[in-house]
C-alpha cells in the first residue's frame, strides 16, 4: 500500500510536468483544415486550444497544417510527440503564426536543438523535451523562453547541471530532470523560485548544497541516486515543504534538518542503510505518512514520535527491529502499522494502548513466540484493531492475550506452532469475521464450541492435525466457509452444523466445508451425514467420491469394508451402477455387457460377491446389477451377516475388483 502511495506521488510530479491540459474533447472549428493534427479546447477555462500532432513523418507536414490557421489572440498548447522530424532544423515555430503557451516535444528522438527553431517563444510557460536523447541542458534554447514555469527534461542523457543552464529562466517553479545521468549539480545552479524539484533516478553522490537556499520548495524528489548523506542539504527555511522522497539511496541516517521542518507530511526513505532514527521525527507535528522499510533499523526510542500525533501510516517493514520500547503510544491517529519481516520475539498489546484509529497491524514474518498485555482489563477500552496479522511467527499458544480486542475483524495466525485454540483466546472477539489458523499443529477445534464468535464467517484451518469434527462449529452461528482440507479427519458428527446458519447480505446461503485430502471413510454414515448436512444448508466438498453427486468416478475402497467377507474364488462378473448428477455412471467388469440398465422402482439390498448394495432383478442372460450406493455396509437390522476371515492379512483384504472396474457414462436419468 505504501509502495503504491509513493509511486503515485512520483507519478504525480511527472504528471504535473507532463500534461498539456488534456481536457474533454469539444468541437474545434479548424479540425479538418489542420489534418494530420487534431485540436480540442483545454478544460483550464483560459480559452486555450490544445493542438496535437503525433506520429508525424516530417515537420513540413506540421507547418503546412498549422501555419496561420489560428488567430494571434488564441492561446495554443502544441504537442508534437512520437514523431520523426528530419527537417526540424529547417523551420521555426515562429513561422507558424501561433501564440504558443505550452510546447511538448516528447519521444521525438531529438539529440541536438538548433536555436533558430525556438525564437520568439516568450509566451511559453510550459516546455517539455522528455524522452529524447539530449546530453546537456539546451541553454541556448531556454534563453528564448524567459517566462517558462515548468521545465520537463525527464529521461534524457544529461550528465550535469550548471549555473549557466538556468541563468535565463529564473521564473521556473517546477523542474523535472528525473531519469538522466546527472552526477553533478553546481551549488548555485537551480533557480531560487523552485517549488517542485525532481532529481530522482540519476547518479548523484551529493546534492552539493543546491537545495539549501530554496525557501519556496514544497516537494523534493532525490530518490534512486547514490547519496550517502543529506545532512545540511535540506532547505530548513522552506516553510511549505510537505514531501521528501529519498528512497533507493545509501543513506546512513535521517538528516537532523527534519527537526526544523515541521510542515512535512510525507517522507519516503525506504531502501537505504538507516540504522536508527535518532529523534529526527520528534518534532514532525504534521507528518501523515512515513516509509522506512528495507533499512537496518534495530530499535526505536520511547520518544521517537513524541509530537507526531497526526501520523497515520507507519511502515518499518524489513528492518532489524527487536523491540518497540513503547514508541508508538503518542501516535493517536495511527491507522496502518507495518512491522513485517523484523526480529521481534515478543509483542505486547500495551504497545498500541489508546490507539483508537488502528485498522491494520502487520506483525507477520517475525520471531514472535509470546503475545502479552491483553486488553481485557485496560481502562481505555477504545483501543481497536480491524486486522491483526501474526502469521509466520513462532507462537505455540495465545495465552488469552487477544481476549477483549474489540472490533477485530480479521485475525491471521497461520504458519505458527499452535497446538490448540483455547476458549479464553477468543473471548470478546464478537466482531471477528475471518480466523486463519492454517499451517499449525492443531489437533482439535473442539474448544471453539465453548466460546462464541457470532460474526465469524470464514474459518481457515487447513494443513493441521485435526482428526475429528464433533460440535466444533457450535459457537460459530454465522459460519459460511470452513476450510479443513489437508488434516487427518476421519469422522464427522451429524451435530457439527446444527447451530450454524450461513447468511450472505441477508439471504440464507450454503455453509461450505472443504475436506480435501482427509482420510474420511466412505461408508453409510458419511453418506447419511451428507444428506443431513444438505438439509441444514451445509455442503461438504472433497470427501470420498463414492458418496457425492458431484464426483467423477466411484472409489471402491475395500479396506473400508471391514465387515465384508472376500470370497476365495474368482469374483463373479458384476455391473456397478451409481447415481451421479442427472445421469447414471456404470463401471462394468471387463467384457461385461455395457448397455444401459433401466432403473426400476423397487430395489433390494443384497450382497453380490464382495459388494453390498441394492440389486436390480437379473435380466435373462444378463449380469447382476448393483446400484447406488455401490460400496456400503448393510443397514441396521439387515439379515446379511458378513465378516472378514480371521486369517486374512490386510493386503489380502484389498479386493481385486478395483483393478477391473472402469467408468462409462450413460445418458439416462436415475429413478
mmCIF file with all atom_site columns, N, CA and C in Angstrom, residues 264-293:
data_model
loop_
_atom_site.group_PDB
_atom_site.id
_atom_site.type_symbol
_atom_site.label_atom_id
_atom_site.label_alt_id
_atom_site.label_comp_id
_atom_site.label_asym_id
_atom_site.label_entity_id
_atom_site.label_seq_id
_atom_site.pdbx_PDB_ins_code
_atom_site.Cartn_x
_atom_site.Cartn_y
_atom_site.Cartn_z
_atom_site.occupancy
_atom_site.B_iso_or_equiv
_atom_site.pdbx_formal_charge
_atom_site.auth_seq_id
_atom_site.auth_comp_id
_atom_site.auth_asym_id
_atom_site.auth_atom_id
_atom_site.pdbx_PDB_model_num
ATOM 1  N N  . UNK A 1 264 ? 6.334  19.123 7.232  1.00 0.00 ? 264 UNK A N  1
ATOM 2  C CA . UNK A 1 264 ? 6.420  17.869 6.474  1.00 0.00 ? 264 UNK A CA 1
ATOM 3  C C  . UNK A 1 264 ? 5.202  16.978 6.717  1.00 0.00 ? 264 UNK A C  1
ATOM 4  N N  . UNK A 1 265 ? 4.682  16.409 5.622  1.00 0.00 ? 265 UNK A N  1
ATOM 5  C CA . UNK A 1 265 ? 3.550  15.490 5.697  1.00 0.00 ? 265 UNK A CA 1
ATOM 6  C C  . UNK A 1 265 ? 3.893  14.079 5.225  1.00 0.00 ? 265 UNK A C  1
ATOM 7  N N  . UNK A 1 266 ? 4.795  13.946 4.254  1.00 0.00 ? 266 UNK A N  1
ATOM 8  C CA . UNK A 1 266 ? 5.125  12.632 3.693  1.00 0.00 ? 266 UNK A CA 1
ATOM 9  C C  . UNK A 1 266 ? 6.635  12.487 3.550  1.00 0.00 ? 266 UNK A C  1
ATOM 10 N N  . UNK A 1 267 ? 7.158  11.375 4.089  1.00 0.00 ? 267 UNK A N  1
ATOM 11 C CA . UNK A 1 267 ? 8.579  11.079 3.988  1.00 0.00 ? 267 UNK A CA 1
ATOM 12 C C  . UNK A 1 267 ? 8.754  9.660  3.467  1.00 0.00 ? 267 UNK A C  1
ATOM 13 N N  . UNK A 1 268 ? 9.568  9.508  2.443  1.00 0.00 ? 268 UNK A N  1
ATOM 14 C CA . UNK A 1 268 ? 9.840  8.191  1.881  1.00 0.00 ? 268 UNK A CA 1
ATOM 15 C C  . UNK A 1 268 ? 11.353 7.970  1.880  1.00 0.00 ? 268 UNK A C  1
ATOM 16 N N  . UNK A 1 269 ? 11.810 7.158  2.845  1.00 0.00 ? 269 UNK A N  1
ATOM 17 C CA . UNK A 1 269 ? 13.235 6.861  3.000  1.00 0.00 ? 269 UNK A CA 1
ATOM 18 C C  . UNK A 1 269 ? 13.469 5.358  2.956  1.00 0.00 ? 269 UNK A C  1
ATOM 19 N N  . UNK A 1 270 ? 12.619 4.618  2.279  1.00 0.00 ? 270 UNK A N  1
ATOM 20 C CA . UNK A 1 270 ? 12.783 3.173  2.216  1.00 0.00 ? 270 UNK A CA 1
ATOM 21 C C  . UNK A 1 270 ? 13.973 2.799  1.331  1.00 0.00 ? 270 UNK A C  1
ATOM 22 N N  . UNK A 1 271 ? 14.472 1.590  1.551  1.00 0.00 ? 271 UNK A N  1
ATOM 23 C CA . UNK A 1 271 ? 15.606 1.048  0.795  1.00 0.00 ? 271 UNK A CA 1
ATOM 24 C C  . UNK A 1 271 ? 16.836 1.937  0.907  1.00 0.00 ? 271 UNK A C  1
ATOM 25 N N  . UNK A 1 272 ? 17.291 2.139  2.160  1.00 0.00 ? 272 UNK A N  1
ATOM 26 C CA . UNK A 1 272 ? 18.543 2.808  2.443  1.00 0.00 ? 272 UNK A CA 1
ATOM 27 C C  . UNK A 1 272 ? 19.316 1.960  3.449  1.00 0.00 ? 272 UNK A C  1
ATOM 28 N N  . UNK A 1 273 ? 20.279 2.556  4.135  1.00 0.00 ? 273 UNK A N  1
ATOM 29 C CA . UNK A 1 273 ? 21.069 1.838  5.143  1.00 0.00 ? 273 UNK A CA 1
ATOM 30 C C  . UNK A 1 273 ? 20.908 2.468  6.524  1.00 0.00 ? 273 UNK A C  1
ATOM 31 N N  . UNK A 1 274 ? 19.745 3.018  6.787  1.00 0.00 ? 274 UNK A N  1
ATOM 32 C CA . UNK A 1 274 ? 19.488 3.714  8.048  1.00 0.00 ? 274 UNK A CA 1
ATOM 33 C C  . UNK A 1 274 ? 19.425 2.717  9.197  1.00 0.00 ? 274 UNK A C  1
ATOM 34 N N  . UNK A 1 275 ? 20.163 3.016  10.280 1.00 0.00 ? 275 UNK A N  1
ATOM 35 C CA . UNK A 1 275 ? 20.221 2.107  11.428 1.00 0.00 ? 275 UNK A CA 1
ATOM 36 C C  . UNK A 1 275 ? 19.400 2.610  12.614 1.00 0.00 ? 275 UNK A C  1
ATOM 37 N N  . UNK A 1 276 ? 19.168 3.905  12.691 1.00 0.00 ? 276 UNK A N  1
ATOM 38 C CA . UNK A 1 276 ? 18.354 4.458  13.776 1.00 0.00 ? 276 UNK A CA 1
ATOM 39 C C  . UNK A 1 276 ? 17.755 5.780  13.332 1.00 0.00 ? 276 UNK A C  1
ATOM 40 N N  . UNK A 1 277 ? 16.703 6.208  14.037 1.00 0.00 ? 277 UNK A N  1
ATOM 41 C CA . UNK A 1 277 ? 16.038 7.459  13.681 1.00 0.00 ? 277 UNK A CA 1
ATOM 42 C C  . UNK A 1 277 ? 16.640 8.642  14.430 1.00 0.00 ? 277 UNK A C  1
ATOM 43 N N  . UNK A 1 278 ? 17.277 8.385  15.565 1.00 0.00 ? 278 UNK A N  1
ATOM 44 C CA . UNK A 1 278 ? 17.978 9.422  16.334 1.00 0.00 ? 278 UNK A CA 1
ATOM 45 C C  . UNK A 1 278 ? 17.108 10.642 16.619 1.00 0.00 ? 278 UNK A C  1
ATOM 46 N N  . UNK A 1 279 ? 15.823 10.417 16.839 1.00 0.00 ? 279 UNK A N  1
ATOM 47 C CA . UNK A 1 279 ? 14.946 11.522 17.214 1.00 0.00 ? 279 UNK A CA 1
ATOM 48 C C  . UNK A 1 279 ? 14.657 12.509 16.107 1.00 0.00 ? 279 UNK A C  1
ATOM 49 N N  . UNK A 1 280 ? 14.975 12.168 14.859 1.00 0.00 ? 280 UNK A N  1
ATOM 50 C CA . UNK A 1 280 ? 14.796 13.114 13.751 1.00 0.00 ? 280 UNK A CA 1
ATOM 51 C C  . UNK A 1 280 ? 13.332 13.461 13.504 1.00 0.00 ? 280 UNK A C  1
ATOM 52 N N  . UNK A 1 281 ? 12.408 12.608 13.956 1.00 0.00 ? 281 UNK A N  1
ATOM 53 C CA . UNK A 1 281 ? 10.985 12.829 13.687 1.00 0.00 ? 281 UNK A CA 1
ATOM 54 C C  . UNK A 1 281 ? 10.216 13.304 14.915 1.00 0.00 ? 281 UNK A C  1
ATOM 55 N N  . UNK A 1 282 ? 10.913 13.632 15.973 1.00 0.00 ? 282 UNK A N  1
ATOM 56 C CA . UNK A 1 282 ? 10.241 14.008 17.214 1.00 0.00 ? 282 UNK A CA 1
ATOM 57 C C  . UNK A 1 282 ? 9.358  15.242 17.052 1.00 0.00 ? 282 UNK A C  1
ATOM 58 N N  . UNK A 1 283 ? 9.738  16.173 16.198 1.00 0.00 ? 283 UNK A N  1
ATOM 59 C CA . UNK A 1 283 ? 9.012  17.431 16.043 1.00 0.00 ? 283 UNK A CA 1
ATOM 60 C C  . UNK A 1 283 ? 8.084  17.448 14.830 1.00 0.00 ? 283 UNK A C  1
ATOM 61 N N  . UNK A 1 284 ? 7.872  16.310 14.224 1.00 0.00 ? 284 UNK A N  1
ATOM 62 C CA . UNK A 1 284 ? 7.080  16.262 12.980 1.00 0.00 ? 284 UNK A CA 1
ATOM 63 C C  . UNK A 1 284 ? 5.594  16.260 13.298 1.00 0.00 ? 284 UNK A C  1
ATOM 64 N N  . UNK A 1 285 ? 5.082  17.419 13.647 1.00 0.00 ? 285 UNK A N  1
ATOM 65 C CA . UNK A 1 285 ? 3.703  17.538 14.117 1.00 0.00 ? 285 UNK A CA 1
ATOM 66 C C  . UNK A 1 285 ? 2.672  17.298 13.016 1.00 0.00 ? 285 UNK A C  1
ATOM 67 N N  . UNK A 1 286 ? 3.030  17.558 11.771 1.00 0.00 ? 286 UNK A N  1
ATOM 68 C CA . UNK A 1 286 ? 2.066  17.401 10.681 1.00 0.00 ? 286 UNK A CA 1
ATOM 69 C C  . UNK A 1 286 ? 2.302  16.139 9.854  1.00 0.00 ? 286 UNK A C  1
ATOM 70 N N  . UNK A 1 287 ? 3.252  15.344 10.240 1.00 0.00 ? 287 UNK A N  1
ATOM 71 C CA . UNK A 1 287 ? 3.596  14.157 9.468  1.00 0.00 ? 287 UNK A CA 1
ATOM 72 C C  . UNK A 1 287 ? 2.417  13.184 9.415  1.00 0.00 ? 287 UNK A C  1
ATOM 73 N N  . UNK A 1 288 ? 2.043  12.769 8.186  1.00 0.00 ? 288 UNK A N  1
ATOM 74 C CA . UNK A 1 288 ? 0.927  11.852 7.973  1.00 0.00 ? 288 UNK A CA 1
ATOM 75 C C  . UNK A 1 288 ? 1.383  10.451 7.623  1.00 0.00 ? 288 UNK A C  1
ATOM 76 N N  . UNK A 1 289 ? 2.484  10.336 6.898  1.00 0.00 ? 289 UNK A N  1
ATOM 77 C CA . UNK A 1 289 ? 2.931  9.014  6.446  1.00 0.00 ? 289 UNK A CA 1
ATOM 78 C C  . UNK A 1 289 ? 4.451  8.996  6.317  1.00 0.00 ? 289 UNK A C  1
ATOM 79 N N  . UNK A 1 290 ? 5.021  7.856  6.688  1.00 0.00 ? 290 UNK A N  1
ATOM 80 C CA . UNK A 1 290 ? 6.457  7.687  6.537  1.00 0.00 ? 290 UNK A CA 1
ATOM 81 C C  . UNK A 1 290 ? 6.753  6.240  6.198  1.00 0.00 ? 290 UNK A C  1
ATOM 82 N N  . UNK A 1 291 ? 7.614  6.033  5.213  1.00 0.00 ? 291 UNK A N  1
ATOM 83 C CA . UNK A 1 291 ? 8.035  4.694  4.819  1.00 0.00 ? 291 UNK A CA 1
ATOM 84 C C  . UNK A 1 291 ? 9.522  4.548  5.087  1.00 0.00 ? 291 UNK A C  1
ATOM 85 N N  . UNK A 1 292 ? 9.852  3.608  5.992  1.00 0.00 ? 292 UNK A N  1
ATOM 86 C CA . UNK A 1 292 ? 11.240 3.335  6.360  1.00 0.00 ? 292 UNK A CA 1
ATOM 87 C C  . UNK A 1 292 ? 11.581 1.872  6.121  1.00 0.00 ? 292 UNK A C  1
ATOM 88 N N  . UNK A 1 293 ? 10.826 1.200  5.289  1.00 0.00 ? 293 UNK A N  1
ATOM 89 C CA . UNK A 1 293 ? 11.058 -0.225 5.048  1.00 0.00 ? 293 UNK A CA 1
ATOM 90 C C  . UNK A 1 293 ? 12.390 -0.447 4.333  1.00 0.00 ? 293 UNK A C  1
#
